[in-house]
Amino acid sequence: MNEHLRPFVDWKWCAGRREGIVLADARWYLDGSSGRDEYLRGHLPGAVFIDLDRWLSGPASPEAGRNPLPDPEVFAEGMRAAGINDADTVVAYDDAGGVIAARLVWMLRSTGHKAAVLQGGMDSHPGRLTDETAPRPRGNFTARAWPAGHLADISDAASGRYVTVDARNRDRFEGKQDPIDPRPGHIPGAVNVPCRGNLDPSGQLLPELRIRTNFERAGINSADNTISYCGSGVTACHNLLMMEHLGMGRGKLFVGGWSQYGQALDRPVETSRGQVRGDSAGSSPSRAG
């Protein structure tokens, strides 16, 4: 287990190390459906469930966004409660090709822990799912501060000093619709590399050359001066891990994302129709999201 761990691994890799890894089910749904309920209906054998709302997010607010990072001790307690230790290697999965599980993996890797996303998610597992749970002994996971060098704030994202990458689907980036946030559009000057564009229809990663080409078309050859954001700092992690997987380096996460920026009505937004100042682009959100 001492070899360099890339951010994405396949089931064959996991099967050869089954005694040395912790499988983590990180299913979560923006529409409010319960990931825990889905876990209880069926999950990979031996997997523990990690609740994104409880352990991977802090309190939501207009100033911080929908899914700000939690206090490091909250995160550590969630890992301990799931039976995860400092020395464990965590392989996280979901039912969305890894775009949700990426949040847990980014949080672990950014604080120096061994973690990877399972390519293809639960569908990559060759056996049957189980509804049996076997709690692990409480872990010894240690709280560590979030590394400032891996994070960006709203001023960084809007400064123009970085290549700012929006991981949302193109229709939301262009401002054609946004049922979740109060203003449609994106941060002016941002480029769009939808994280779901890293995947084929089955949820497996596309060939690395194709993914690299998608980033290069957006003007990204290195992650060193890059900020990734999405609606609230969840799926943006997939693009960060993908760039690291491709050997492009490690970018920064703007965890507040559009759910924070869109609430800052003094800041301009950009859509496919151009740039709009302030709250003239606003509309009331249909739900909290």
Coordinates of N, CA and C in Angstrom, one line a residue, residues 1 6 17 46 48 57 72 98 100 109 112 127-128 135 138-139 161 195 199 215 235 245-248 250 252 274:
M1 N 0.8 -1.2 0.0 CA 0.0 0.0 0.0 C 0.8 1.3 0.0
R6 N -3.0 7.1 -7.2 CA -3.6 8.1 -8.1 C -5.0 8.4 -7.6
R17 N -6.4 -5.6 -3.1 CA -5.9 -5.0 -1.9 C -7.1 -4.9 -0.9
G46 N -19.2 -4.6 2.7 CA -18.2 -4.0 3.6 C -18.1 -2.5 3.7
V48 N -18.8 1.4 4.3 CA -19.4 2.3 5.3 C -20.0 3.5 4.6
S57 N -19.8 18.8 5.2 CA -20.3 20.2 5.0 C -20.5 20.8 6.3
P72 N -12.7 21.1 10.9 CA -11.9 19.9 10.8 C -12.2 18.8 11.8
G98 N -18.8 9.0 -9.7 CA -17.7 9.6 -8.8 C -17.7 11.1 -8.6
I100 N -19.8 12.9 -7.0 CA -20.1 13.2 -5.6 C -19.0 12.7 -4.7
R109 N -7.4 13.6 0.6 CA -6.1 13.8 0.0 C -5.6 15.2 0.3
G112 N -3.6 15.1 3.5 CA -2.5 14.1 3.6 C -2.9 12.7 3.8
G127 N -20.0 -8.1 -8.3 CA -20.8 -9.0 -7.5 C -22.2 -8.3 -7.1
R128 N -22.9 -8.9 -6.2 CA -24.2 -8.4 -5.8 C -24.0 -7.3 -4.7
P135 N -20.6 -2.6 11.3 CA -19.9 -1.5 11.8 C -18.4 -1.8 12.1
R138 N -14.4 1.9 16.1 CA -14.1 3.3 16.0 C -12.7 3.6 15.6
G139 N -12.5 4.6 14.7 CA -11.2 4.9 14.2 C -10.5 5.9 15.0
R161 N -6.7 36.6 -11.7 CA -5.3 36.1 -11.6 C -5.2 34.7 -11.9
C195 N -17.7 18.5 -15.3 CA -17.1 17.4 -14.7 C -17.7 16.1 -15.2
L199 N -16.7 11.6 -18.1 CA -17.2 10.3 -18.0 C -17.9 9.9 -19.3
F215 N -9.7 19.6 -21.3 CA -9.1 20.7 -20.5 C -8.3 21.6 -21.4
T235 N -19.0 18.8 -6.8 CA -18.5 18.2 -8.1 C -17.3 18.9 -8.6
H245 N -4.9 13.5 -11.5 CA -4.8 12.2 -12.1 C -4.0 12.2 -13.4
L246 N -4.2 13.3 -14.2 CA -3.5 13.5 -15.5 C -2.1 14.0 -15.3
G247 N -1.6 14.2 -14.1 CA -0.3 14.7 -13.9 C -0.2 16.2 -14.1
M248 N -1.3 17.0 -14.1 CA -1.3 18.4 -14.3 C -1.1 19.2 -13.1
R250 N -2.0 20.3 -8.8 CA -3.1 20.4 -7.9 C -3.6 21.8 -8.0
K252 N -6.8 24.8 -7.0 CA -7.5 25.3 -5.8 C -9.0 25.1 -5.9
G274 N -23.8 37.7 -22.4 CA -22.9 38.7 -22.0 C -22.8 38.9 -20.5

